[in-house]
Amino acid sequence: MSRTRVAIADDDVLLREGLASLLERSGFEVVGQAGNGPGLLALVRQHLPDLVIIDIRMPPGHSTEGLDVAQAIRQERPQTAILLLSAHVEVEHAMQILGSGQGVGYLLKSRVTDVDEFVETLERVARGGSVVDPALVKELVDSRHRHDPLAVLTEREREVLALVAEGRSNAGVARQLWVTEGTVEKHVRSILTKLQLPEADDDHRRVLAVLTYLEGR
Amino acid sequence: MRGLGLSVRIITASVLLAVIIAAAFAVLLSSVTELRSLERRAQQSEDVLVAANRLERLIVEMEDGQRGFLLTGSEQFLQPWVEGRAEFAQQAAALENLVADNAEQHARAEALTRAGTSYLNDYSVPLVAAARRDRTSIDLLPATTEGRQRVDAMRTQFDQLLDAEKQLAMTRQDSARDAAGRAMFAAAAGLTGSVLLVALFTWYLNRSILHPVRRTAAMAERLAAGDLSARVSDHGVGEMGVLQRTFNAMAAAVQQAQRDLAGSRARIVAAADRARQRIERDLHDGTQQRLVALALQLRAGEAAVPPDQPEVRAQLANAARELTNATDELRELSRGIHPAILTEGGLGPALKALARRSPVPSELTVDIPARLPEPIEVCAYYVASEALANTVKHANASEVWIDARVSEGRLHLSVRDDGTGGAVPDQGTGLIGLADRVEALGGTISVDSPVGVGTTLLVDLPLESGLDSGTDSQPSWSRPGNRIHP
């Protein structure tokens, strides 16, 4: 099995280099690094990487340039997996990147320091999975409402819901909770029924549906 | 006329009034004086008539007495003659005296005196003396006939004098009537003129002083009530116009000062907001990046540690974890300083994030069709954030409702809770700071917090504030001498 080919875009050289060395150590092939959006786009066109890791804030505006370049890559090479890193996570950004298709992730930048977890996430995204930062999911799930529709869920079901919202498959959720995949399936079906959400054909659609539900709650 | 001062006008009007009243009184006074003199003259005529009648009777009585004496020879009959002879000169002189101011009458009186004197000296006294000597020697008929003729002539003269005096009295009575009429007319005209003039003067004072004073007072009241655009028409007369123009100038100065102050307040608030934004950016793009890079290096170090040194490996791993925790704390800190989503996504998403993180259950309604001017977004966000913090800290509420909507060019924001109420704006609730922010943008803020019902904070911000909050523009009073160098 060939190594996953990765391109990195971040305006901070030190962080970019640290990330590159981590990736190399963890079995990825770093095909190039860029300090801004157009630089990354050139790299993508030249090296056709499997996965790009993009900092949301980059020159010139230091705002959401990473989102724009992600959209551009989606247009040009939809098969490229994209992981967006950000100093802070916002649901609007998550919905925007998830809306562009599967094989995307949206994480806090500090997640890169938990190497094992980060590498696993990268592999999931590279395989076409969708990943949402747990901090964002936690914020959405914990958001308090007087007549909270989530109140009908059991504690365990809430845990499962959060893991589903993070983009995990049933097998992934089962691994996290140390239960069987069948149990997770049962929980998921119960949650969807209680919240009157439709069954989704794939994990990506499931994430979108759950996030949309949580955000609009 | 416009150049004349009020005092000149008032003095002129007063002088005019005084002149009219004085003229009326002068006419009245002269008429009264004339009446009095006429009355004196009428009395005099009366005296003349009395004196003339008495003198006439004296003469007639003397003649009668003399005739009785001549006929009878009895001295007893001569008694009136003796008395008349004694009094004649005095009474004739009194009559002359009374008509001394009228030449004609005086001439008649003198003629009478002369005729009387001649009657006595040339006729009566010699005749009586002769009769006393020898009554029979006298031819009675011619003697008494001469006496009768003389007395008749004098009576005719008396009649003339009396008729003339009566004529005079009648003429004087006519003049007296005329004078009385004049006096009445003068009094009536003076009274009417004075009343008219006083009314005119009152009307003029009312129009030129009282009305402008009232208008100016009403304008001052509006000013005091905070309506700094209040002005008064400055076409008042003289000093009144000066007063009104001064009031208008004062109002304009106050209004300008208020604008300048609001502008400077908006600039100060905007500068503080930019500073917070810069700190947030520096923390995210600088410090946080650096910490993450550092944690990555520690992880690299951890990976490079030989397997036979697990303690070093564990220490490095722990350091990396702590660093990550520090990064998380830094993220929360910088969100508190300025939420990046406010700049990136606008007020709606920022309020959503704020509501999601509220420990008190919240309901958010947002109806904002487009991005708003940055100062408005920042202000509204901080107001909502502070109000929410107050609710959490003080209100003991079970729910909070946040509502933000744009209509008719204004942003309306309300934060309402069902807590204990009784919030007082100046007791460390941070509401004063919010008011400063809102007013700096020309908006209004109100807090309604009945005890036991809950607290509602309402903010209303004009989207076109008209206030210049940018740093690029110079304040209006800036001169080359005191230019502010950024």
PDB file of C-alpha atoms in Angstrom, chain B residues 11 19 21 53 68 70 93 105 110 120 136 146-147 191 197 207 212 284 311 332 335 379 381 386 425 430 456 482-483:
ATOM      1  CA  ILE B  11     -39.603 105.672  25.832  1.00  0.00           C
ATOM      2  CA  VAL B  19     -48.133 114.325  25.696  1.00  0.00           C
ATOM      3  CA  ILE B  21     -52.805 113.045  28.348  1.00  0.00           C
ATOM      4  CA  ASN B  53     -81.755 149.022  41.264  1.00  0.00           C
ATOM      5  CA  GLY B  68     -94.414 164.942  50.037  1.00  0.00           C
ATOM      6  CA  LEU B  70     -93.266 170.236  49.389  1.00  0.00           C
ATOM      7  CA  ALA B  93     -69.407 155.349  43.519  1.00  0.00           C
ATOM      8  CA  GLN B 105     -71.375 150.905  31.346  1.00  0.00           C
ATOM      9  CA  GLU B 110     -70.757 158.315  35.471  1.00  0.00           C
ATOM     10  CA  LEU B 120     -79.340 167.137  44.287  1.00  0.00           C
ATOM     11  CA  THR B 136     -95.566 179.385  50.150  1.00  0.00           C
ATOM     12  CA  GLU B 146     -88.716 169.659  36.909  1.00  0.00           C
ATOM     13  CA  GLY B 147     -88.056 167.007  39.600  1.00  0.00           C
ATOM     14  CA  LEU B 191     -60.071 109.912  27.935  1.00  0.00           C
ATOM     15  CA  LEU B 197     -53.159 104.752  23.269  1.00  0.00           C
ATOM     16  CA  ARG B 207     -46.226  91.685  20.495  1.00  0.00           C
ATOM     17  CA  PRO B 212     -40.906  86.748  21.786  1.00  0.00           C
ATOM     18  CA  HIS B 284      -4.453  33.294  17.475  1.00  0.00           C
ATOM     19  CA  GLU B 311      10.453   8.295  31.843  1.00  0.00           C
ATOM     20  CA  GLU B 332     -11.111  30.708  25.447  1.00  0.00           C
ATOM     21  CA  ARG B 335     -12.678  34.484  22.451  1.00  0.00           C
ATOM     22  CA  CYS B 379     -21.604  47.170  19.919  1.00  0.00           C
ATOM     23  CA  TYR B 381     -22.480  41.825  20.369  1.00  0.00           C
ATOM     24  CA  GLU B 386     -22.840  41.701  28.856  1.00  0.00           C
ATOM     25  CA  PRO B 425     -27.904  50.116  36.134  1.00  0.00           C
ATOM     26  CA  GLY B 430     -21.686  46.998  33.426  1.00  0.00           C
ATOM     27  CA  THR B 456     -35.523  43.308  29.642  1.00  0.00           C
ATOM     28  CA  ASN B 482      -2.160  70.366  16.997  1.00  0.00           C
ATOM     29  CA  ARG B 483      -2.329  67.571  14.480  1.00  0.00           C
TER      30      ARG B 483
END
